[in-house]
PDB file of C-alpha atoms in Angstrom:
ATOM      1  CA  MET A 763     130.688  78.095 126.965  1.00 71.00           C
ATOM      2  CA  ARG A 764     127.133  78.493 125.469  1.00 88.00           C
ATOM      3  CA  ASP A 765     125.524  81.831 125.126  1.00 94.00           C
ATOM      4  CA  PRO A 766     124.610  82.958 128.728  1.00 94.00           C
ATOM      5  CA  ALA A 767     121.485  84.685 127.329  1.00 94.00           C
ATOM      6  CA  ASP A 768     119.984  81.206 126.640  1.00 96.00           C
ATOM      7  CA  LEU A 769     119.840  80.558 130.420  1.00 97.00           C
ATOM      8  CA  TYR A 770     117.233  83.208 131.104  1.00 98.00           C
ATOM      9  CA  GLN A 771     114.085  84.840 129.623  1.00 98.00           C
ATOM     10  CA  LEU A 772     113.353  88.522 130.062  1.00 97.00           C
ATOM     11  CA  HIS A 773     109.710  89.472 130.563  1.00 97.00           C
ATOM     12  CA  PRO A 774     108.196  92.460 128.848  1.00 95.00           C
ATOM     13  CA  GLY A 775     107.104  95.560 130.558  1.00 94.00           C
ATOM     14  CA  PHE A 776     110.207  96.463 132.501  1.00 96.00           C
ATOM     15  CA  ASP A 777     111.950  98.915 130.261  1.00 92.00           C
ATOM     16  CA  ASP A 778     111.890 101.500 133.052  1.00 93.00           C
ATOM     17  CA  VAL A 779     114.010  99.307 135.386  1.00 96.00           C
ATOM     18  CA  ALA A 780     117.476 100.806 135.728  1.00 97.00           C
ATOM     19  CA  GLY A 781     119.950 101.973 138.359  1.00 97.00           C
ATOM     20  CA  LEU A 782     118.640  99.750 141.264  1.00 98.00           C
ATOM     21  CA  ALA A 783     120.303  97.697 143.879  1.00 98.00           C
ATOM     22  CA  MET A 784     120.009  93.893 143.618  1.00 98.00           C
ATOM     23  CA  LEU A 785     119.893  91.443 146.592  1.00 98.00           C
ATOM     24  CA  VAL A 786     120.940  87.813 145.833  1.00 98.00           C
ATOM     25  CA  CYS A 787     119.303  85.065 148.054  1.00 97.00           C
ATOM     26  CA  LEU A 788     119.858  81.503 146.753  1.00 96.00           C
ATOM     27  CA  ASP A 789     119.016  78.352 148.629  1.00 93.00           C
ATOM     28  CA  GLY A 790     121.514  75.528 148.822  1.00 85.00           C
ATOM     29  CA  PHE A 791     124.689  76.860 150.333  1.00 83.00           C
ATOM     30  CA  VAL A 792     125.553  77.389 153.977  1.00 89.00           C
ATOM     31  CA  ASP A 793     122.847  79.489 155.654  1.00 94.00           C
ATOM     32  CA  ALA A 794     123.136  79.101 159.391  1.00 94.00           C
ATOM     33  CA  GLY A 795     120.135  80.005 161.301  1.00 95.00           C
ATOM     34  CA  HIS A 796     118.212  80.203 157.900  1.00 96.00           C
ATOM     35  CA  THR A 797     119.362  83.795 157.858  1.00 97.00           C
ATOM     36  CA  GLY A 798     119.075  84.505 154.144  1.00 97.00           C
ATOM     37  CA  ARG A 799     115.980  82.377 153.742  1.00 97.00           C
ATOM     38  CA  GLN A 800     114.147  84.130 156.534  1.00 97.00           C
ATOM     39  CA  MET A 801     115.042  87.525 155.113  1.00 98.00           C
ATOM     40  CA  ALA A 802     113.841  86.502 151.606  1.00 98.00           C
ATOM     41  CA  SER A 803     110.526  85.096 153.104  1.00 97.00           C
ATOM     42  CA  GLU A 804     110.035  88.461 154.945  1.00 97.00           C
ATOM     43  CA  LEU A 805     110.417  90.407 151.663  1.00 97.00           C
ATOM     44  CA  PHE A 806     108.011  88.159 149.806  1.00 97.00           C
ATOM     45  CA  ASP A 807     105.489  88.417 152.608  1.00 96.00           C
ATOM     46  CA  ARG A 808     105.665  92.229 152.836  1.00 94.00           C
ATOM     47  CA  SER A 809     106.124  93.235 149.175  1.00 92.00           C
ATOM     48  CA  THR A 810     104.685  92.532 145.747  1.00 92.00           C
ATOM     49  CA  ALA A 811     107.162  90.529 143.650  1.00 96.00           C
ATOM     50  CA  GLU A 812     107.073  91.130 139.886  1.00 97.00           C
ATOM     51  CA  GLU A 813     109.050  88.597 137.781  1.00 97.00           C
ATOM     52  CA  ILE A 814     111.516  90.377 135.512  1.00 97.00           C
ATOM     53  CA  ALA A 815     113.501  87.397 134.274  1.00 98.00           C
ATOM     54  CA  THR A 816     113.251  83.623 134.718  1.00 98.00           C
ATOM     55  CA  PHE A 817     116.128  81.165 134.588  1.00 98.00           C
ATOM     56  CA  ASP A 818     116.134  77.758 132.923  1.00 97.00           C
ATOM     57  CA  THR A 819     116.202  75.480 135.960  1.00 97.00           C
ATOM     58  CA  ASP A 820     116.152  72.397 133.762  1.00 96.00           C
ATOM     59  CA  ARG A 821     119.743  73.237 132.863  1.00 96.00           C
ATOM     60  CA  LEU A 822     120.722  74.433 136.326  1.00 97.00           C
ATOM     61  CA  VAL A 823     119.208  72.059 138.816  1.00 96.00           C
ATOM     62  CA  ASP A 824     120.162  68.523 139.642  1.00 96.00           C
ATOM     63  CA  TYR A 825     116.637  67.071 140.312  1.00 95.00           C
ATOM     64  CA  ARG A 826     118.079  63.806 141.684  1.00 93.00           C
ATOM     65  CA  SER A 827     120.050  65.497 144.448  1.00 90.00           C
ATOM     66  CA  ARG A 828     117.091  67.657 145.599  1.00 90.00           C
ATOM     67  CA  ARG A 829     113.819  66.315 144.193  1.00 94.00           C
ATOM     68  CA  PRO A 830     110.961  68.650 143.718  1.00 95.00           C
ATOM     69  CA  THR A 831     107.794  67.857 145.619  1.00 96.00           C
ATOM     70  CA  MET A 832     104.756  66.347 143.856  1.00 97.00           C
ATOM     71  CA  THR A 833     101.267  65.862 145.260  1.00 98.00           C
ATOM     72  CA  PHE A 834      99.356  62.615 144.788  1.00 98.00           C
ATOM     73  CA  VAL A 835      95.654  62.360 145.728  1.00 98.00           C
ATOM     74  CA  GLU A 836      93.942  58.948 145.649  1.00 96.00           C
ATOM     75  CA  ASN A 837      94.806  57.984 142.083  1.00 96.00           C
ATOM     76  CA  VAL A 838      96.096  61.065 140.354  1.00 98.00           C
ATOM     77  CA  TRP A 839      99.006  63.488 140.534  1.00 98.00           C
ATOM     78  CA  THR A 840      97.542  66.892 141.291  1.00 98.00           C
ATOM     79  CA  ASP A 841     100.509  69.191 141.754  1.00 98.00           C
ATOM     80  CA  TYR A 842     104.133  69.753 140.893  1.00 97.00           C
ATOM     81  CA  ASP A 843     106.157  72.262 142.901  1.00 96.00           C
ATOM     82  CA  ALA A 844     108.709  73.172 140.154  1.00 96.00           C
ATOM     83  CA  PRO A 845     111.887  74.893 141.174  1.00 96.00           C
ATOM     84  CA  LYS A 846     111.976  78.505 140.156  1.00 97.00           C
ATOM     85  CA  LEU A 847     114.964  80.807 139.935  1.00 98.00           C
ATOM     86  CA  ALA A 848     113.999  84.271 138.974  1.00 98.00           C
ATOM     87  CA  LEU A 849     114.856  87.937 139.223  1.00 98.00           C
ATOM     88  CA  TYR A 850     112.106  90.074 140.829  1.00 98.00           C
ATOM     89  CA  ARG A 851     111.251  93.708 141.248  1.00 98.00           C
ATOM     90  CA  MET A 852     110.111  94.631 144.729  1.00 98.00           C
ATOM     91  CA  PHE A 853     109.416  97.948 146.588  1.00 97.00           C
ATOM     92  CA  ASP A 854     110.534  98.837 150.092  1.00 97.00           C
ATOM     93  CA  GLN A 855     108.414 100.499 152.627  1.00 96.00           C
ATOM     94  CA  ASP A 856     108.919 103.946 151.027  1.00 96.00           C
ATOM     95  CA  ASP A 857     108.005 102.542 147.528  1.00 96.00           C
ATOM     96  CA  VAL A 858     111.631 102.626 146.393  1.00 97.00           C
ATOM     97  CA  PRO A 859     112.233  99.829 143.903  1.00 97.00           C
ATOM     98  CA  PHE A 860     114.948  97.152 144.181  1.00 98.00           C
ATOM     99  CA  LEU A 861     115.696  93.766 142.701  1.00 98.00           C
ATOM    100  CA  LEU A 862     115.754  90.290 144.229  1.00 98.00           C
ATOM    101  CA  LEU A 863     117.401  87.292 142.600  1.00 98.00           C
ATOM    102  CA  HIS A 864     115.977  84.273 144.366  1.00 98.00           C
ATOM    103  CA  GLY A 865     115.625  80.551 144.028  1.00 97.00           C
ATOM    104  CA  PRO A 866     117.748  77.390 144.208  1.00 96.00           C
ATOM    105  CA  GLU A 867     121.462  77.677 143.917  1.00 97.00           C
ATOM    106  CA  PRO A 868     122.530  76.207 140.551  1.00 97.00           C
ATOM    107  CA  ASP A 869     124.080  72.719 140.650  1.00 96.00           C
ATOM    108  CA  ARG A 870     125.449  72.957 137.177  1.00 96.00           C
ATOM    109  CA  GLU A 871     126.875  75.558 134.773  1.00 97.00           C
ATOM    110  CA  TRP A 872     128.078  77.998 137.376  1.00 97.00           C
ATOM    111  CA  GLU A 873     130.116  80.020 134.926  1.00 97.00           C
ATOM    112  CA  GLY A 874     127.240  80.222 132.514  1.00 97.00           C
ATOM    113  CA  PHE A 875     124.845  81.296 135.273  1.00 98.00           C
ATOM    114  CA  VAL A 876     127.289  83.884 136.550  1.00 98.00           C
ATOM    115  CA  ALA A 877     127.776  85.339 133.085  1.00 98.00           C
ATOM    116  CA  ALA A 878     123.991  85.365 132.610  1.00 98.00           C
ATOM    117  CA  VAL A 879     123.572  87.382 135.849  1.00 98.00           C
ATOM    118  CA  ALA A 880     126.348  89.706 134.869  1.00 98.00           C
ATOM    119  CA  GLU A 881     124.523  90.382 131.630  1.00 98.00           C
ATOM    120  CA  LEU A 882     121.389  91.290 133.622  1.00 98.00           C
ATOM    121  CA  VAL A 883     123.517  93.546 135.948  1.00 98.00           C
ATOM    122  CA  GLU A 884     124.781  95.400 132.936  1.00 97.00           C
ATOM    123  CA  HIS A 885     121.360  95.301 131.105  1.00 97.00           C
ATOM    124  CA  PHE A 886     119.601  96.935 134.142  1.00 97.00           C
ATOM    125  CA  SER A 887     122.597  99.041 135.081  1.00 97.00           C
ATOM    126  CA  ILE A 888     122.410  97.656 138.597  1.00 98.00           C
ATOM    127  CA  THR A 889     124.447  99.933 140.880  1.00 97.00           C
ATOM    128  CA  LEU A 890     125.144  97.423 143.740  1.00 98.00           C
ATOM    129  CA  THR A 891     124.665  93.730 144.189  1.00 98.00           C
ATOM    130  CA  LEU A 892     124.440  92.287 147.736  1.00 98.00           C
ATOM    131  CA  SER A 893     124.140  88.857 149.288  1.00 98.00           C
ATOM    132  CA  VAL A 894     123.360  87.632 152.771  1.00 97.00           C
ATOM    133  CA  HIS A 895     123.785  84.271 154.484  1.00 96.00           C
ATOM    134  CA  GLY A 896     124.420  82.881 157.906  1.00 95.00           C
ATOM    135  CA  ILE A 897     127.613  81.131 159.127  1.00 92.00           C
ATOM    136  CA  PRO A 898     128.157  79.185 162.319  1.00 91.00           C
ATOM    137  CA  MET A 899     130.429  80.884 164.846  1.00 90.00           C
ATOM    138  CA  ALA A 900     131.518  80.659 168.430  1.00 89.00           C
ATOM    139  CA  VAL A 901     129.305  83.477 169.626  1.00 92.00           C
ATOM    140  CA  PRO A 902     126.625  83.535 172.298  1.00 94.00           C
ATOM    141  CA  HIS A 903     123.011  84.435 171.654  1.00 95.00           C
ATOM    142  CA  THR A 904     123.095  86.999 174.418  1.00 95.00           C
ATOM    143  CA  ARG A 905     125.288  89.439 172.578  1.00 94.00           C
ATOM    144  CA  PRO A 906     124.674  91.631 169.555  1.00 94.00           C
ATOM    145  CA  VAL A 907     124.857  89.926 166.224  1.00 95.00           C
ATOM    146  CA  THR A 908     128.088  90.436 164.297  1.00 93.00           C
ATOM    147  CA  VAL A 909     129.035  90.000 160.606  1.00 93.00           C
ATOM    148  CA  THR A 910     131.878  89.264 158.310  1.00 92.00           C
ATOM    149  CA  PRO A 911     131.431  91.555 155.296  1.00 95.00           C
ATOM    150  CA  HIS A 912     133.279  91.156 152.019  1.00 95.00           C
ATOM    151  CA  SER A 913     133.215  93.087 148.778  1.00 97.00           C
ATOM    152  CA  THR A 914     134.747  93.582 145.371  1.00 97.00           C
ATOM    153  CA  ARG A 915     136.243  96.892 146.514  1.00 95.00           C
ATOM    154  CA  PRO A 916     137.709  97.560 149.990  1.00 93.00           C
ATOM    155  CA  GLU A 917     135.889 100.937 150.147  1.00 95.00           C
ATOM    156  CA  LEU A 918     132.642  99.214 150.244  1.00 95.00           C
ATOM    157  CA  VAL A 919     133.356  97.664 153.678  1.00 92.00           C
ATOM    158  CA  ALA A 920     135.481 100.378 155.125  1.00 89.00           C
ATOM    159  CA  GLY A 921     135.217 100.489 158.920  1.00 82.00           C
ATOM    160  CA  HIS A 922     134.741  96.788 159.342  1.00 81.00           C
ATOM    161  CA  THR A 923     137.604  94.932 161.049  1.00 76.00           C
ATOM    162  CA  PRO A 924     138.070  91.491 159.615  1.00 76.00           C
ATOM    163  CA  TRP A 925     137.154  88.576 161.811  1.00 74.00           C
ATOM    164  CA  ILE A 926     139.344  85.939 160.141  1.00 74.00           C
ATOM    165  CA  GLY A 927     142.540  85.879 158.014  1.00 76.00           C
ATOM    166  CA  ARG A 928     143.168  83.572 155.108  1.00 80.00           C
ATOM    167  CA  VAL A 929     140.920  80.589 154.895  1.00 78.00           C
ATOM    168  CA  GLU A 930     139.966  78.132 152.095  1.00 84.00           C
ATOM    169  CA  VAL A 931     136.237  77.075 152.077  1.00 82.00           C
ATOM    170  CA  PRO A 932     133.945  75.300 149.581  1.00 86.00           C
ATOM    171  CA  GLY A 933     132.839  77.599 146.860  1.00 91.00           C
ATOM    172  CA  SER A 934     129.291  78.723 145.994  1.00 94.00           C
ATOM    173  CA  ALA A 935     127.571  80.196 142.915  1.00 96.00           C
ATOM    174  CA  VAL A 936     127.046  83.359 144.882  1.00 97.00           C
ATOM    175  CA  SER A 937     130.725  83.566 145.893  1.00 96.00           C
ATOM    176  CA  LEU A 938     131.673  83.057 142.253  1.00 97.00           C
ATOM    177  CA  LEU A 939     129.235  85.613 141.205  1.00 98.00           C
ATOM    178  CA  GLU A 940     130.887  88.217 143.548  1.00 98.00           C
ATOM    179  CA  PHE A 941     134.327  87.239 142.264  1.00 98.00           C
ATOM    180  CA  ARG A 942     133.353  87.519 138.549  1.00 98.00           C
ATOM    181  CA  LEU A 943     131.397  90.718 138.952  1.00 98.00           C
ATOM    182  CA  GLY A 944     134.488  92.204 140.686  1.00 98.00           C
ATOM    183  CA  GLU A 945     136.614  91.244 137.731  1.00 98.00           C
ATOM    184  CA  ARG A 946     134.103  93.106 135.525  1.00 97.00           C
ATOM    185  CA  GLY A 947     134.301  96.181 137.707  1.00 97.00           C
ATOM    186  CA  HIS A 948     130.990  95.889 139.336  1.00 98.00           C
ATOM    187  CA  ASP A 949     130.242  96.615 143.060  1.00 98.00           C
ATOM    188  CA  PHE A 950     129.187  93.640 145.261  1.00 98.00           C
ATOM    189  CA  ILE A 951     128.880  93.421 149.093  1.00 98.00           C
ATOM    190  CA  GLY A 952     128.355  90.129 150.874  1.00 97.00           C
ATOM    191  CA  TYR A 953     127.315  89.744 154.475  1.00 96.00           C
ATOM    192  CA  ALA A 954     128.112  86.524 156.303  1.00 95.00           C
ATOM    193  CA  VAL A 955     126.116  86.967 159.524  1.00 96.00           C
ATOM    194  CA  HIS A 956     127.468  85.217 162.630  1.00 95.00           C
ATOM    195  CA  VAL A 957     125.054  82.664 164.038  1.00 95.00           C
ATOM    196  CA  PRO A 958     125.696  80.893 167.439  1.00 93.00           C
ATOM    197  CA  SER A 959     126.946  77.443 166.411  1.00 89.00           C
ATOM    198  CA  TYR A 960     124.443  75.733 168.679  1.00 88.00           C
ATOM    199  CA  LEU A 961     121.613  77.372 166.914  1.00 91.00           C
ATOM    200  CA  ALA A 962     122.867  76.934 163.284  1.00 90.00           C
ATOM    201  CA  GLN A 963     120.351  74.283 162.280  1.00 89.00           C
ATOM    202  CA  SER A 964     117.360  76.199 163.580  1.00 91.00           C
ATOM    203  CA  PRO A 965     115.791  79.334 162.346  1.00 95.00           C
ATOM    204  CA  TYR A 966     117.266  82.194 164.212  1.00 96.00           C
ATOM    205  CA  PRO A 967     115.397  85.366 163.542  1.00 97.00           C
ATOM    206  CA  ARG A 968     117.946  87.761 165.212  1.00 97.00           C
ATOM    207  CA  ALA A 969     120.402  86.890 162.483  1.00 97.00           C
ATOM    208  CA  ALA A 970     117.876  87.619 159.778  1.00 98.00           C
ATOM    209  CA  ILE A 971     117.065  90.956 161.366  1.00 98.00           C
ATOM    210  CA  ALA A 972     120.718  91.858 161.454  1.00 97.00           C
ATOM    211  CA  ALA A 973     120.903  90.873 157.732  1.00 97.00           C
ATOM    212  CA  VAL A 974     118.038  93.210 156.968  1.00 98.00           C
ATOM    213  CA  GLU A 975     119.824  96.064 158.860  1.00 97.00           C
ATOM    214  CA  PHE A 976     123.135  95.501 157.143  1.00 96.00           C
ATOM    215  CA  VAL A 977     121.486  95.552 153.616  1.00 97.00           C
ATOM    216  CA  ALA A 978     119.383  98.582 154.529  1.00 97.00           C
ATOM    217  CA  GLY A 979     122.454 100.387 155.814  1.00 95.00           C
ATOM    218  CA  ALA A 980     124.382  99.718 152.557  1.00 96.00           C
ATOM    219  CA  THR A 981     121.514 100.662 150.248  1.00 97.00           C
ATOM    220  CA  GLY A 982     119.378 103.177 152.102  1.00 97.00           C
ATOM    221  CA  LEU A 983     116.346 100.988 151.550  1.00 97.00           C
ATOM    222  CA  ALA A 984     113.520 100.840 154.135  1.00 97.00           C
ATOM    223  CA  LEU A 985     113.234  97.055 154.277  1.00 97.00           C
ATOM    224  CA  PRO A 986     110.592  95.305 156.411  1.00 96.00           C
ATOM    225  CA  SER A 987     111.519  93.325 159.564  1.00 96.00           C
ATOM    226  CA  GLN A 988     108.418  93.470 161.745  1.00 95.00           C
ATOM    227  CA  GLY A 989     107.463  89.888 160.964  1.00 95.00           C
ATOM    228  CA  LEU A 990     110.974  88.824 161.969  1.00 97.00           C
ATOM    229  CA  GLU A 991     110.724  90.838 165.071  1.00 96.00           C
ATOM    230  CA  ASP A 992     107.561  89.199 166.135  1.00 94.00           C
ATOM    231  CA  VAL A 993     109.049  85.679 165.649  1.00 95.00           C
ATOM    232  CA  ALA A 994     112.339  86.591 167.281  1.00 96.00           C
ATOM    233  CA  GLY A 995     110.563  87.505 170.567  1.00 94.00           C
ATOM    234  CA  ALA A 996     109.079  84.090 170.867  1.00 94.00           C
ATOM    235  CA  THR A 997     112.312  82.430 169.890  1.00 94.00           C
ATOM    236  CA  ASP A 998     114.228  84.485 172.496  1.00 94.00           C
ATOM    237  CA  VAL A 999     111.864  83.241 175.107  1.00 95.00           C
ATOM    238  CA  ASP A1000     112.240  79.596 174.128  1.00 93.00           C
ATOM    239  CA  ILE A1001     116.058  79.936 174.246  1.00 92.00           C
ATOM    240  CA  ALA A1002     115.947  81.669 177.542  1.00 93.00           C
ATOM    241  CA  GLU A1003     113.770  78.951 179.119  1.00 92.00           C
ATOM    242  CA  GLN A1004     116.012  76.206 177.915  1.00 88.00           C
ATOM    243  CA  VAL A1005     119.215  77.886 179.167  1.00 89.00           C
ATOM    244  CA  ALA A1006     117.665  78.560 182.538  1.00 91.00           C
ATOM    245  CA  ALA A1007     116.713  74.854 182.837  1.00 90.00           C
ATOM    246  CA  SER A1008     120.284  73.533 182.519  1.00 87.00           C
ATOM    247  CA  GLU A1009     123.401  74.550 184.475  1.00 89.00           C
ATOM    248  CA  GLU A1010     125.539  72.892 181.743  1.00 87.00           C
ATOM    249  CA  VAL A1011     123.923  75.140 179.178  1.00 84.00           C
ATOM    250  CA  GLN A1012     124.400  78.176 181.372  1.00 90.00           C
ATOM    251  CA  ARG A1013     128.134  77.275 181.703  1.00 90.00           C
ATOM    252  CA  VAL A1014     128.671  77.063 178.071  1.00 88.00           C
ATOM    253  CA  VAL A1015     126.841  80.240 177.293  1.00 92.00           C
ATOM    254  CA  THR A1016     128.828  81.997 179.962  1.00 93.00           C
ATOM    255  CA  ASN A1017     132.126  80.719 178.399  1.00 92.00           C
ATOM    256  CA  LEU A1018     131.106  81.947 175.012  1.00 92.00           C
ATOM    257  CA  GLU A1019     130.115  85.343 176.526  1.00 94.00           C
ATOM    258  CA  ARG A1020     133.526  85.682 178.185  1.00 93.00           C
ATOM    259  CA  GLN A1021     135.247  84.730 174.890  1.00 90.00           C
ATOM    260  CA  TYR A1022     133.119  87.156 172.901  1.00 91.00           C
ATOM    261  CA  ASP A1023     133.745  90.025 175.370  1.00 91.00           C
ATOM    262  CA  ASP A1024     137.466  89.495 175.348  1.00 88.00           C
ATOM    263  CA  ILE A1025     137.525  89.478 171.517  1.00 85.00           C
ATOM    264  CA  MET A1026     135.446  92.615 171.261  1.00 84.00           C
ATOM    265  CA  SER A1027     137.609  94.313 173.730  1.00 84.00           C
ATOM    266  CA  SER A1028     140.816  93.435 171.975  1.00 78.00           C
ATOM    267  CA  ARG A1029     139.363  94.531 168.629  1.00 70.00           C
ATOM    268  CA  THR A1030     139.556  98.198 169.842  1.00 65.00           C
ATOM    269  CA  ASP A1031     143.304  97.929 169.730  1.00 57.00           C
ATOM    270  CA  PRO A1032     144.633  97.222 166.260  1.00 52.00           C
ATOM    271  CA  GLU A1033     147.845  95.937 167.728  1.00 53.00           C
ATOM    272  CA  GLU A1034     145.945  93.245 169.598  1.00 48.00           C
ATOM    273  CA  ARG A1035     143.703  91.998 166.790  1.00 49.00           C
ATOM    274  CA  THR A1036     142.146  88.620 167.580  1.00 48.00           C
ATOM    275  CA  THR A1037     140.183  86.401 165.321  1.00 51.00           C
ATOM    276  CA  LEU A1038     136.998  84.696 166.298  1.00 53.00           C
ATOM    277  CA  PRO A1039     137.110  80.910 165.658  1.00 52.00           C
ATOM    278  CA  LEU A1040     134.586  79.188 163.299  1.00 52.00           C
ATOM    279  CA  ALA A1041     132.270  76.686 164.889  1.00 47.00           C
ATOM    280  CA  GLU A1042     134.430  73.745 163.801  1.00 42.00           C
ATOM    281  CA  GLU A1043     137.344  75.158 165.649  1.00 43.00           C
ATOM    282  CA  GLU A1044     135.821  75.365 169.159  1.00 41.00           C
ATOM    283  CA  ALA A1045     138.365  73.205 170.816  1.00 39.00           C
ATOM    284  CA  GLY A1046     138.004  75.076 174.034  1.00 41.00           C
ATOM    285  CA  LEU A1047     134.267  74.470 174.208  1.00 42.00           C
ATOM    286  CA  PRO A1048     133.734  70.725 174.033  1.00 35.00           C
ATOM    287  CA  THR A1049     130.058  70.897 175.134  1.00 44.00           C
ATOM    288  CA  ALA A1050     128.961  73.353 172.405  1.00 50.00           C
ATOM    289  CA  ASP A1051     127.809  70.569 170.055  1.00 55.00           C
ATOM    290  CA  GLU A1052     125.881  68.900 172.933  1.00 52.00           C
ATOM    291  CA  LEU A1053     124.300  72.211 173.714  1.00 52.00           C
ATOM    292  CA  GLY A1054     123.447  72.758 170.079  1.00 56.00           C
ATOM    293  CA  ALA A1055     121.748  69.335 169.844  1.00 58.00           C
ATOM    294  CA  GLU A1056     119.693  70.011 172.955  1.00 53.00           C
ATOM    295  CA  LEU A1057     118.572  73.425 171.966  1.00 55.00           C
ATOM    296  CA  GLU A1058     117.798  72.443 168.403  1.00 59.00           C
ATOM    297  CA  ARG A1059     115.642  69.512 169.553  1.00 58.00           C
ATOM    298  CA  TYR A1060     113.836  71.770 171.905  1.00 49.00           C
ATOM    299  CA  LEU A1061     113.111  74.422 169.343  1.00 54.00           C
ATOM    300  CA  ALA A1062     112.051  71.864 166.719  1.00 60.00           C
ATOM    301  CA  GLU A1063     109.632  70.279 169.132  1.00 55.00           C
ATOM    302  CA  ARG A1064     108.277  73.810 169.913  1.00 50.00           C
ATOM    303  CA  GLU A1065     107.727  74.460 166.212  1.00 54.00           C
ATOM    304  CA  GLY A1066     106.154  71.016 165.687  1.00 55.00           C
ATOM    305  CA  ASP A1067     103.566  71.944 168.433  1.00 56.00           C
ATOM    306  CA  GLY A1068     102.811  75.132 166.616  1.00 51.00           C
ATOM    307  CA  ASN A1069     104.599  77.296 169.184  1.00 52.00           C
ATOM    308  CA  GLY A1070     107.601  78.215 167.036  1.00 47.00           C
TER     309      GLY A1070
END
């Protein structure tokens, strides 16, 4: 493997950065409800972002699989939206600093990228690394948002009852980063936020708000969420209107509510632990996909009309 330090460039002026928490939000992996993406957007909207380090996307990104946007006006190219993967310093609402690693998930050189990030973790003495993303689950939008937390040490997620047992899933650069940092003795917490499967393809602000709360709870940071709250109110109204307009939709949501309540009730008794099925395993809810398509079309149309 080539020298991981060749993958990034440190910017001058940040010698005082040490002992902070780092949030990892990379685009490209599963992110139901655009959970991580919305949280990152809220942070950029509400805080000044100072670039500490920039990664070599020419080595990490497959341009042919996700082509960057270029702008053409009349007879000349006027702009190129180059992909950027960088480490930023931000400040929460109490002016407490933290770090954000943000950009496209690398398509290549995962081990090199992970080793490079591990170098930055050790260079800046990062105390805790966290990640958030959404996963589709058989849950209703009418109940509190739940989460599957995971970590490099069991103590970091003590008090959380697992939702699933053993499962094999496609890997991601962030998952590999968590695994490798754990091998090196660093603390990492990941939050897989549960998003109703029928809303997985649409922005679901309630999941992003929950992600903010989970990260804030683990770090003590005062992270912003007002912009998400404003959007969530409008989205809640849209979903409620669509549910009220269809008896079939109401029936499916009611079935999900009953299943959710039964599972939450059983989880209070450790001898009756029940797992919550992933969206792909909803054999008992054959209309969920139809409901999802209907709601997603509706919400997409609302966004296209400027009402989203």
